Coordinates of C-alpha atoms in Angstrom, one line a residue:
M1 CA 15.9 228.2 -4.2
D2 CA 14.1 231.3 -2.9
M3 CA 11.6 232.1 -5.7
T4 CA 11.2 235.7 -4.5
E5 CA 14.8 236.3 -5.7
I6 CA 14.3 234.7 -9.0
D7 CA 15.3 236.5 -12.2
A8 CA 12.3 238.2 -13.8
E9 CA 12.8 236.6 -17.2
E10 CA 13.0 233.1 -15.6
L11 CA 9.8 233.8 -13.7
K12 CA 8.1 234.9 -16.8
N13 CA 9.1 231.7 -18.6
L14 CA 7.8 229.7 -15.6
K15 CA 4.5 231.6 -15.8
R16 CA 4.3 230.9 -19.6
M17 CA 4.6 227.2 -18.8
G18 CA 1.5 227.4 -16.6
F19 CA 2.9 227.3 -13.1
L20 CA 0.8 229.0 -10.4
D21 CA 2.3 231.4 -8.0
S22 CA 1.3 229.0 -5.2
Q23 CA 3.2 226.2 -6.9
L24 CA 6.4 228.3 -7.0
G25 CA 6.4 229.7 -3.5
D26 CA 4.7 232.3 -1.4
E27 CA 1.7 233.4 -3.5
K28 CA 1.4 236.9 -2.1
K29 CA 5.2 237.7 -2.5
L30 CA 5.2 236.3 -6.0
R31 CA 2.2 238.4 -7.0
E32 CA 4.1 241.5 -5.7
L33 CA 7.2 240.4 -7.6
R34 CA 5.2 240.0 -10.8
R35 CA 3.8 243.5 -10.4
E36 CA 7.2 245.1 -9.8
S37 CA 8.6 243.3 -12.8
S38 CA 5.6 244.1 -15.0
I39 CA 5.0 240.4 -15.6
D40 CA 1.3 240.9 -16.4
T41 CA -1.3 238.4 -17.5
T42 CA -2.6 238.9 -21.0
Y43 CA -5.8 237.5 -22.4
K44 CA -6.3 236.0 -25.8
M45 CA -9.6 235.4 -27.5
V46 CA -10.6 231.8 -28.1
D47 CA -10.7 231.4 -31.9
T48 CA -14.1 229.7 -32.5
C49 CA -13.8 230.3 -36.3
A50 CA -10.7 228.2 -37.0
A51 CA -9.0 231.4 -38.4
E52 CA -11.3 231.5 -41.4
F53 CA -12.4 235.0 -40.3
D54 CA -12.0 237.2 -37.3
A55 CA -13.4 235.7 -34.1
E56 CA -15.8 238.0 -32.2
T57 CA -17.0 235.6 -29.4
P58 CA -16.0 237.2 -26.1
Y59 CA -14.2 234.0 -24.8
Y60 CA -10.8 234.6 -23.3
Y61 CA -8.0 232.5 -21.8
S62 CA -4.9 233.8 -20.0
T63 CA -1.3 233.7 -21.0
Y64 CA 1.9 235.7 -20.6
E65 CA 2.4 237.3 -24.0
H66 CA 2.8 240.9 -25.3
E67 CA -0.7 241.6 -26.8
D68 CA -3.8 241.6 -24.7
E69 CA -7.1 241.1 -26.7
S70 CA -9.5 241.6 -23.8
E71 CA -10.7 245.2 -23.5
A72 CA -12.2 246.3 -20.2
L73 CA -15.3 248.5 -20.6
D74 CA -16.4 251.4 -18.4
K75 CA -19.9 249.9 -17.8
K76 CA -20.9 248.8 -14.3
K77 CA -20.0 245.2 -14.1
V78 CA -20.1 242.1 -11.9
I79 CA -17.8 239.1 -11.9
I80 CA -19.6 235.8 -11.3
L81 CA -17.6 232.7 -10.3
G82 CA -18.8 229.4 -11.8
S83 CA -18.3 226.0 -10.2
G84 CA -15.4 224.8 -12.3
P85 CA -15.1 221.2 -13.6
I86 CA -18.1 219.1 -12.8
R87 CA -17.6 216.2 -10.5
I88 CA -20.1 214.4 -8.4
G89 CA -21.3 216.9 -5.8
Q90 CA -20.5 219.9 -7.9
G91 CA -23.1 219.7 -10.6
I92 CA -24.9 221.4 -13.4
E93 CA -27.5 222.8 -10.9
F94 CA -25.0 225.4 -9.8
D95 CA -24.4 226.3 -13.5
C96 CA -28.2 226.9 -13.8
C97 CA -28.0 229.4 -10.9
T98 CA -25.0 231.1 -12.6
V99 CA -27.0 231.5 -15.8
H100 CA -30.0 232.9 -14.1
A101 CA -27.8 235.4 -12.2
V102 CA -26.4 236.5 -15.6
F103 CA -30.0 237.0 -17.0
A104 CA -31.0 239.0 -13.9
L105 CA -28.1 241.4 -14.1
E106 CA -28.5 241.9 -17.8
E107 CA -32.2 242.9 -17.2
I108 CA -30.9 245.9 -15.2
G109 CA -28.1 246.9 -17.5
I110 CA -25.1 245.5 -15.6
E111 CA -22.2 243.9 -17.6
T112 CA -21.8 240.2 -16.6
I113 CA -18.4 238.5 -16.6
V114 CA -18.3 234.8 -15.9
V115 CA -15.2 232.9 -14.8
N116 CA -15.5 229.2 -15.5
N117 CA -13.3 226.6 -17.2
N118 CA -15.9 224.0 -18.0
P119 CA -16.9 224.0 -21.7
E120 CA -19.7 221.5 -21.0
T121 CA -21.9 224.0 -19.2
V122 CA -24.5 226.5 -20.3
S123 CA -22.7 229.4 -18.6
T124 CA -19.8 229.0 -21.0
D125 CA -22.1 229.2 -24.1
F126 CA -21.2 232.1 -26.4
D127 CA -24.6 233.9 -26.0
I128 CA -24.9 233.9 -22.2
S129 CA -22.6 236.4 -20.5
D130 CA -21.1 239.6 -21.9
K131 CA -17.7 238.2 -21.3
L132 CA -16.3 234.8 -20.4
Y133 CA -12.9 233.9 -19.0
F134 CA -12.1 230.3 -19.4
E135 CA -10.0 230.1 -16.3
P136 CA -9.7 227.8 -13.3
I137 CA -11.5 228.9 -10.1
T138 CA -8.3 229.7 -8.2
L139 CA -7.3 232.8 -6.2
E140 CA -4.5 233.7 -8.7
H141 CA -6.7 233.5 -11.8
V142 CA -9.6 235.3 -10.2
M143 CA -7.4 238.1 -8.9
N144 CA -5.9 238.6 -12.3
I145 CA -9.3 239.0 -13.8
V146 CA -10.4 241.3 -11.0
E147 CA -7.4 243.6 -11.7
K148 CA -8.1 243.4 -15.4
E149 CA -11.8 244.3 -15.0
S150 CA -11.4 246.8 -12.1
K151 CA -13.1 249.8 -14.0
N152 CA -16.6 250.2 -12.5
L153 CA -16.4 246.7 -11.0
L154 CA -19.2 246.4 -8.4
G155 CA -17.8 243.2 -7.0
V156 CA -17.6 239.4 -7.2
M157 CA -20.5 237.0 -6.8
V158 CA -19.4 233.7 -5.2
Q159 CA -22.8 232.3 -4.2
F160 CA -23.6 230.6 -7.6
G161 CA -20.5 228.5 -7.9
G162 CA -21.2 226.0 -5.1
Q163 CA -18.5 225.1 -2.6
T164 CA -15.6 225.7 -5.1
A165 CA -16.4 229.4 -5.3
I166 CA -17.3 229.8 -1.6
N167 CA -13.9 228.4 -0.6
L168 CA -12.2 231.4 -2.2
V169 CA -14.2 234.0 -0.2
H170 CA -11.6 234.6 2.6
S171 CA -8.6 234.8 0.3
L172 CA -10.4 237.2 -2.1
N173 CA -11.5 239.3 0.9
E174 CA -7.9 239.5 2.3
N175 CA -6.8 240.7 -1.1
G176 CA -9.3 243.6 -1.0
V177 CA -11.9 242.2 -3.4
K178 CA -15.5 243.2 -2.7
I179 CA -17.7 240.2 -2.2
L180 CA -21.3 240.9 -3.2
G181 CA -24.1 239.6 -1.0
T182 CA -23.5 237.9 2.3
S183 CA -20.3 239.2 3.9
P184 CA -17.2 236.9 4.3
K185 CA -17.6 237.2 8.1
D186 CA -21.2 235.9 8.0
I187 CA -20.3 233.2 5.4
D188 CA -17.8 232.0 8.0
R189 CA -20.4 232.0 10.7
A190 CA -22.4 229.5 8.7
E191 CA -19.5 227.4 7.3
N192 CA -17.5 227.2 10.5
R193 CA -19.2 224.6 12.7
D194 CA -18.1 226.1 16.0
L195 CA -19.4 229.6 15.0
F196 CA -22.6 228.1 13.6
G197 CA -23.1 226.2 16.8
K198 CA -23.0 229.6 18.7
V199 CA -25.6 231.0 16.2
L200 CA -27.9 228.1 16.9
D201 CA -27.5 228.5 20.7
K202 CA -28.2 232.2 20.5
L203 CA -31.4 231.6 18.5
K204 CA -32.4 228.6 20.7
I205 CA -32.6 226.4 17.7
P206 CA -32.0 222.7 18.6
S207 CA -29.2 220.8 17.0
A208 CA -27.8 217.2 17.3
D209 CA -24.8 216.8 19.6
W210 CA -21.6 217.5 17.7
G211 CA -17.9 218.2 17.9
T212 CA -14.8 218.9 15.7
A213 CA -11.6 216.9 15.9
K214 CA -8.1 217.1 14.5
S215 CA -6.9 213.7 15.6
F216 CA -8.2 210.2 16.2
K217 CA -7.9 210.8 20.0
E218 CA -10.1 213.9 19.9
A219 CA -12.6 212.1 17.5
K220 CA -12.7 209.1 19.9
E221 CA -13.5 211.3 22.9
I222 CA -16.2 213.2 21.0
A223 CA -17.9 210.1 19.6
S224 CA -17.8 208.5 23.0
R225 CA -19.4 211.5 24.6
I226 CA -22.3 211.9 22.0
S227 CA -22.6 208.0 21.6
Y228 CA -22.6 205.9 18.4
P229 CA -23.7 205.9 15.6
V230 CA -22.1 209.2 14.5
L231 CA -22.0 211.0 11.2
V232 CA -18.4 212.0 10.3
R233 CA -17.0 214.1 7.5
P234 CA -14.2 216.4 6.6
S235 CA -15.1 220.1 6.5
Y236 CA -15.1 222.2 3.3
V237 CA -15.5 219.3 0.9
L238 CA -17.9 218.8 -2.1
G239 CA -20.9 216.6 -2.2
G240 CA -20.4 215.0 1.2
R241 CA -17.2 213.5 0.0
A242 CA -15.8 211.0 2.5
M243 CA -18.9 211.4 4.7
E244 CA -19.9 208.2 6.6
I245 CA -22.1 206.9 9.3
V246 CA -19.7 205.3 11.8
Q247 CA -21.0 202.5 14.1
D248 CA -18.1 201.9 16.5
E249 CA -14.5 202.9 17.4
D250 CA -12.8 200.5 15.0
E251 CA -14.7 202.1 12.1
L252 CA -13.9 205.5 13.4
E253 CA -10.2 204.8 13.4
D254 CA -10.3 203.5 9.8
Y255 CA -12.3 206.6 8.8
I256 CA -10.0 209.2 10.2
Q257 CA -7.2 208.1 7.9
E258 CA -9.5 208.6 4.8
A259 CA -10.7 212.0 6.1
V260 CA -7.2 213.3 6.6
R261 CA -6.3 212.2 3.1
V262 CA -9.3 214.0 1.6
S263 CA -9.1 217.2 3.5
P264 CA -5.7 217.4 5.4
K265 CA -6.0 221.1 6.4
H266 CA -9.4 221.1 7.9
P267 CA -10.9 219.5 11.1
I268 CA -13.3 216.5 11.0
L269 CA -16.9 217.2 11.9
I270 CA -18.6 214.6 14.1
D271 CA -22.4 214.7 14.6
K272 CA -24.8 212.5 16.5
F273 CA -26.6 210.6 13.8
L274 CA -30.4 211.1 14.2
Q275 CA -31.8 207.7 13.3
D276 CA -35.3 207.4 11.9
A277 CA -35.5 211.1 11.3
V278 CA -37.0 212.9 8.3
E279 CA -34.6 215.3 6.6
V280 CA -35.8 218.6 5.2
D281 CA -34.2 221.1 2.9
V282 CA -35.1 224.8 2.7
D283 CA -34.0 227.4 0.1
V284 CA -34.4 231.0 1.0
V285 CA -33.5 234.4 -0.4
S286 CA -32.9 237.4 1.8
D287 CA -32.0 241.0 1.4
G288 CA -30.9 241.4 5.0
K289 CA -34.3 242.6 6.2
D290 CA -37.0 240.4 4.4
V291 CA -36.8 236.7 3.8
L292 CA -38.4 234.8 0.9
I293 CA -38.9 231.1 1.7
G294 CA -38.7 229.4 -1.7
A295 CA -39.9 226.0 -0.5
I296 CA -39.7 223.4 2.1
M297 CA -38.6 220.1 0.7
E298 CA -39.3 216.8 2.5
H299 CA -36.8 214.0 1.7
I300 CA -38.4 210.8 0.7
E301 CA -35.4 208.7 1.8
E302 CA -34.7 208.6 5.5
A303 CA -32.0 210.7 7.3
G304 CA -28.4 209.6 6.4
I305 CA -28.9 209.7 2.7
H306 CA -27.0 212.7 1.1
S307 CA -29.5 215.5 0.2
G308 CA -28.2 215.3 -3.4
D309 CA -29.1 211.6 -3.7
S310 CA -32.5 211.8 -1.9
A311 CA -35.7 212.1 -3.8
C312 CA -37.7 215.0 -2.3
V313 CA -41.1 216.5 -2.5
I314 CA -42.7 220.0 -2.5
P315 CA -44.8 220.6 -0.5
P316 CA -44.1 218.2 2.4
Q317 CA -46.4 215.3 2.6
T318 CA -46.0 213.9 6.1
L319 CA -45.0 216.9 8.2
E320 CA -47.6 218.4 10.4
K321 CA -48.5 222.1 9.9
G322 CA -46.9 223.0 13.3
I323 CA -43.6 221.4 12.2
I324 CA -43.7 223.3 8.9
K325 CA -44.4 226.6 10.8
T326 CA -41.5 225.9 13.1
I327 CA -39.2 225.3 10.1
E328 CA -40.3 228.6 8.5
E329 CA -39.7 230.5 11.7
Y330 CA -36.2 228.9 12.2
S331 CA -35.3 229.7 8.6
K332 CA -36.2 233.3 8.9
K333 CA -34.3 233.6 12.1
L334 CA -31.2 232.0 10.7
A335 CA -31.3 234.2 7.5
L336 CA -31.6 237.4 9.5
E337 CA -29.1 236.4 12.2
L338 CA -26.5 235.5 9.5
N339 CA -27.2 238.8 7.7
V340 CA -27.8 236.8 4.5
V341 CA -28.0 238.9 1.3
G342 CA -28.7 236.4 -1.5
L343 CA -29.3 232.7 -1.1
L344 CA -29.2 230.4 1.9
N345 CA -29.8 226.7 2.0
I346 CA -30.7 225.1 5.4
Q347 CA -31.0 221.4 6.2
Y348 CA -33.0 220.1 9.1
A349 CA -33.9 216.8 10.6
V350 CA -37.3 216.1 12.2
R351 CA -37.7 213.4 14.8
D352 CA -40.4 212.8 17.5
G353 CA -42.0 216.2 16.7
K354 CA -38.8 218.2 17.2
V355 CA -36.9 220.1 14.5
Y356 CA -33.1 220.0 14.6
A357 CA -30.9 222.3 12.4
L358 CA -28.2 220.3 10.7
E359 CA -26.3 222.9 8.6
A360 CA -26.7 226.2 6.7
N361 CA -25.0 226.8 3.4
P362 CA -24.7 230.6 2.6
R363 CA -24.9 230.0 -1.2
S364 CA -27.0 228.5 -3.9
S365 CA -27.7 224.8 -3.5
R366 CA -28.3 222.1 -6.0
T367 CA -32.0 222.2 -5.2
V368 CA -32.5 225.9 -6.2
P369 CA -33.5 225.0 -9.9
F370 CA -36.0 222.4 -8.6
V371 CA -37.5 224.8 -6.1
G372 CA -37.8 227.5 -8.8
K373 CA -39.6 225.2 -11.2
S374 CA -41.8 223.8 -8.4
V375 CA -43.1 227.1 -7.1
G376 CA -42.7 229.2 -10.2
V377 CA -40.3 231.7 -8.7
P378 CA -36.7 232.2 -10.1
L379 CA -34.8 232.2 -6.9
A380 CA -31.4 232.7 -8.4
K381 CA -32.5 235.8 -10.4
I382 CA -34.1 237.3 -7.3
A383 CA -31.0 236.6 -5.3
A384 CA -28.6 238.2 -7.8
K385 CA -30.7 241.4 -7.7
A386 CA -30.7 241.4 -3.9
M387 CA -26.9 241.0 -3.9
I388 CA -26.5 244.3 -5.8
G389 CA -28.7 246.2 -3.4
M390 CA -32.3 245.8 -4.6
K391 CA -34.9 245.1 -2.0
L392 CA -37.1 242.0 -2.0
K393 CA -40.3 243.9 -1.6
D394 CA -39.5 245.7 -4.9
I395 CA -38.9 242.4 -6.7
V396 CA -41.6 240.1 -5.4
T397 CA -45.0 240.4 -3.7
D398 CA -45.2 236.8 -2.3
F399 CA -42.7 235.8 0.4
N400 CA -44.0 232.2 0.7
P401 CA -44.9 231.0 -2.8
M402 CA -45.2 227.3 -1.7
E403 CA -48.4 228.0 0.1
K404 CA -50.2 228.9 -3.1
I405 CA -49.3 225.9 -5.3
K406 CA -52.0 223.3 -5.9
H407 CA -49.7 220.6 -7.4
V408 CA -47.0 218.3 -6.0
S409 CA -43.4 218.2 -7.4
V410 CA -41.1 215.3 -6.9
K411 CA -37.3 215.5 -7.6
E412 CA -35.7 212.2 -8.3
V413 CA -32.0 211.6 -8.9
V414 CA -30.2 209.9 -11.8
F415 CA -27.2 207.7 -11.0
P416 CA -24.2 206.7 -13.1
F417 CA -24.0 203.1 -12.0
I418 CA -24.7 201.6 -15.4
K419 CA -21.4 203.2 -16.5
L420 CA -19.5 202.1 -13.4
P421 CA -19.4 198.3 -13.2
N422 CA -19.4 196.7 -9.7
V423 CA -20.2 200.0 -7.9
D424 CA -22.8 199.4 -5.2
P425 CA -25.9 201.5 -5.9
V426 CA -26.8 201.7 -2.2
L427 CA -27.3 205.2 -1.0
G428 CA -25.5 206.8 1.9
P429 CA -24.1 210.1 3.2
E430 CA -21.6 210.5 0.3
M431 CA -23.2 211.8 -2.9
K432 CA -23.2 209.5 -5.9
S433 CA -25.8 211.0 -8.3
T434 CA -24.9 212.8 -11.5
G435 CA -28.2 214.4 -12.4
E436 CA -31.9 214.8 -11.4
V437 CA -35.3 214.8 -12.9
M438 CA -38.7 216.1 -11.8
G439 CA -42.3 214.9 -11.9
I440 CA -45.3 217.1 -11.4
D441 CA -48.9 216.1 -10.8
N442 CA -51.9 217.0 -8.6
D443 CA -50.9 214.4 -6.0
F444 CA -47.8 212.9 -4.6
A445 CA -48.1 209.3 -5.8
M446 CA -48.5 210.2 -9.5
A447 CA -45.8 212.9 -9.3
Y448 CA -43.5 210.2 -7.8
Y449 CA -44.3 207.7 -10.5
K450 CA -43.6 210.3 -13.3
A451 CA -40.3 211.1 -11.6
Q452 CA -39.3 207.4 -11.6
I453 CA -40.1 207.1 -15.3
A454 CA -37.9 210.1 -16.0
A455 CA -35.1 208.7 -14.0
G456 CA -35.1 205.5 -15.9
N457 CA -36.4 203.4 -13.0
E458 CA -39.9 202.7 -14.2
L459 CA -42.0 200.9 -11.6
P460 CA -43.9 197.8 -12.6
L461 CA -47.7 197.7 -12.3
Q462 CA -47.7 193.9 -11.9
G463 CA -45.4 190.9 -11.6
K464 CA -42.9 189.6 -9.1
I465 CA -41.1 191.6 -6.4
F466 CA -38.0 190.4 -4.6
M467 CA -37.6 191.6 -1.0
S468 CA -34.6 191.3 1.2
V469 CA -34.1 193.8 4.0
N470 CA -32.0 193.9 7.1
T471 CA -33.5 192.8 10.4
K472 CA -34.0 196.4 11.6
H473 CA -36.2 197.2 8.6
Q474 CA -38.4 194.1 8.6
P475 CA -41.2 195.6 10.9
V476 CA -41.3 198.7 8.7
L477 CA -41.4 196.6 5.5
L478 CA -44.4 194.6 6.7
P479 CA -47.2 197.0 5.7
I480 CA -45.5 197.7 2.4
A481 CA -45.3 194.0 1.6
K482 CA -49.0 193.6 2.6
K483 CA -49.9 196.4 0.2
F484 CA -48.0 194.8 -2.7
S485 CA -49.6 191.4 -1.9
D486 CA -53.1 193.0 -1.9
M487 CA -52.3 194.5 -5.3
G488 CA -51.6 191.0 -6.7
F489 CA -47.9 191.1 -6.8
E490 CA -46.0 187.8 -6.1
I491 CA -43.5 188.3 -3.4
I492 CA -40.2 186.5 -3.4
A493 CA -37.8 186.7 -0.5
T494 CA -34.7 185.2 1.1
T495 CA -34.9 183.2 4.3
G496 CA -34.9 185.9 7.0
T497 CA -37.3 188.2 5.2
S498 CA -39.4 185.3 3.9
D499 CA -39.9 183.8 7.4
F500 CA -40.7 187.2 8.9
L501 CA -43.4 187.9 6.3
A502 CA -44.9 184.4 6.5
K503 CA -45.1 184.6 10.2
N504 CA -47.0 187.9 9.9
G505 CA -49.5 186.6 7.3
V506 CA -47.9 187.7 4.0
D507 CA -47.7 184.9 1.4
N508 CA -44.3 184.7 -0.3
R509 CA -42.0 182.4 -2.1
K510 CA -38.7 181.6 -0.5
V511 CA -35.6 181.7 -2.7
L512 CA -32.0 180.9 -2.0
K513 CA -29.4 183.5 -1.3
I514 CA -26.5 183.7 -3.8
S515 CA -24.2 182.2 -1.2
E516 CA -26.5 179.3 -0.6
G517 CA -26.3 177.8 -4.2
S518 CA -28.8 177.6 -7.1
P519 CA -31.4 178.4 -8.1
N520 CA -31.0 181.7 -6.3
V521 CA -32.2 185.3 -6.7
L522 CA -29.5 186.1 -9.2
D523 CA -30.7 183.2 -11.4
L524 CA -34.2 184.6 -11.3
M525 CA -33.0 188.0 -12.3
R526 CA -31.1 186.6 -15.3
E527 CA -34.3 184.7 -16.3
K528 CA -36.3 188.0 -16.2
G529 CA -38.2 186.4 -13.3
I530 CA -38.1 189.6 -11.1
D531 CA -39.8 192.9 -11.9
L532 CA -38.7 195.0 -8.9
I533 CA -36.1 194.6 -6.2
I534 CA -36.4 196.1 -2.7
N535 CA -33.1 195.5 -0.9
T536 CA -31.7 197.5 2.0
P537 CA -28.1 197.2 3.0
T538 CA -26.8 195.6 6.1
V539 CA -24.9 197.9 8.4
G540 CA -21.1 197.6 8.1
K541 CA -18.4 197.4 5.6
K542 CA -18.4 194.0 3.8
P543 CA -19.1 194.9 0.2
K544 CA -19.1 191.3 -1.1
R545 CA -22.3 190.4 0.7
D546 CA -25.3 189.0 -1.2
G547 CA -27.0 192.4 -1.1
Y548 CA -24.0 194.0 -2.9
K549 CA -24.2 191.4 -5.7
I550 CA -27.9 191.8 -6.0
R551 CA -27.9 195.6 -6.3
C552 CA -25.0 195.5 -8.8
S553 CA -26.7 192.9 -10.8
A554 CA -30.0 194.9 -10.8
V555 CA -28.1 197.7 -12.5
D556 CA -26.4 195.4 -15.0
L557 CA -29.7 193.6 -15.9
D558 CA -31.8 196.8 -15.9
V559 CA -34.2 195.7 -13.1
P560 CA -35.8 198.5 -11.2
Y561 CA -34.4 198.6 -7.6
I562 CA -35.1 200.4 -4.4
T563 CA -32.6 200.6 -1.5
T564 CA -34.6 202.4 1.2
V565 CA -37.8 201.5 3.0
A566 CA -39.1 205.0 2.5
G567 CA -38.6 204.7 -1.2
A568 CA -40.4 201.3 -1.1
L569 CA -43.4 202.9 0.6
A570 CA -43.5 205.7 -1.9
A571 CA -43.3 203.2 -4.8
A572 CA -46.1 201.1 -3.4
N573 CA -48.4 204.1 -3.1
A574 CA -47.5 205.3 -6.5
I575 CA -48.1 201.9 -8.2
D576 CA -51.5 201.6 -6.4
L577 CA -52.7 204.9 -7.7
V578 CA -51.4 204.5 -11.3
R579 CA -53.1 201.2 -11.6
H580 CA -56.5 202.9 -11.2
R581 CA -55.9 206.1 -13.2
E582 CA -54.5 207.3 -16.5
M583 CA -51.4 209.4 -16.4
E584 CA -52.2 213.0 -17.3
V585 CA -49.6 215.1 -19.1
K586 CA -49.8 218.9 -18.9
S587 CA -47.3 221.7 -19.6
W588 CA -45.5 223.4 -16.8
N589 CA -47.4 226.6 -17.6
D590 CA -50.7 224.9 -17.0
Y591 CA -49.8 224.3 -13.4
F592 CA -49.4 228.0 -12.8
G593 CA -52.2 229.2 -15.0
R594 CA -49.8 230.9 -17.4

């Protein structure tokens, strides 16, 4: 049946049932048909008072009735798109940015209208925005609200709603909606990998070899050209969903099927995986002429761990001043070349003294709240003001606030594994965390220790440490094991790691693998005979290995665990310091002299 020839009354009934135009046929034609037939969306106020007295809370939901309870005011206004339902990779950090944007616009007398359909966020609290539409973040719902609130509407902000909101940019632009901040064209230059590659070439900024593929044949050719291992992912997805490090052609073929299922309309991105690199995140705000560098975050976990799952530190602890200067220069160049107005998140990898640009996200990132608290500058508020035309030089006086802080901030992530039985807690390119915490102190080690306590992974100051790492990580583990041994920890290890440590002069007790019988490491864990586990995964896809069972049991038995060598080094340094000094507690204001 041709839905464009449907009877108006029947169409209205279908709309009342909740069908989207896109579910019924050609979205553009059906929108026109609804206009011609006067089938208009009406908005009802959410009754927060259980009908005991008149509700006054400006919460609205859409329907197709006769009476419209939402009144559009003549004030200058801005619509801010939220991030929609929270799932892993699309978290509360974006909601924090939305709220800060609301506060910034209210400071300068602009009416704020939030579109979000998640009642479990602060942006949907009754006292945040001037008006809230409890609506899904879809083209149809947003267009209906834009038409409803068209009087003195300055435009729509998409930068604070993460990837969900950004994915609507082109559709909104095609429908004549003004996008505030970075233009749709420049957003595409950052999001589209081919276009972004041209930007990097123009600016002479190095990048890892890469390619885009729409079939296994194309993917195979690209991977062969740039050589394995490669990082593969579907484009335009949340939280690195279905992102993997692929070691060979067989794994690539298996992967392609999953990627097509997750994101069937978009090509697959294939990047040369930079092994043993340090990843770096940078959040900046620009008004198109000046660039504020919020902070440079050094990841504690090695490259290959999703940025949302990696602990990170401000300011960087191992990067040389020259590298930091290069990152600052590249970030400014990218922000200005992409004509960024508002926020930009850039990810880099540093290897052998060279800085590689990995990607640029023309929106808020989940690290913006962490950066703001670390350097004492509300990036989202500044960005919102820049997006409506204010100049950075009229808002801030310091364009590099990280240089002036005297403390160290560590962001650590919180995982849901205790609620998800038999899920391997090992970290990888696909995001798994559901929250984050922060530790601040005058030095890195103590800040890291505080962050671990806050994340529920308190590090032991004495006792027994179980170590079992893959062969590749054994040489890197050696100085860490020696440090723990010198601190008086008893080291327990399985055969391969135990023999390596003993050969290199580190005393340890050998224990059986789970597959070798009893008593084994799992028995020790159950008897509370292990205080910390350091276990890195073996490359490949065999989830029932010993390592998998050990890591899952660590979660079940509440034993602190570390799955990366970098994390183990940070833990050793933190424990060493904390054993010789009392933990100091100060308010956030004290660190900034406020």
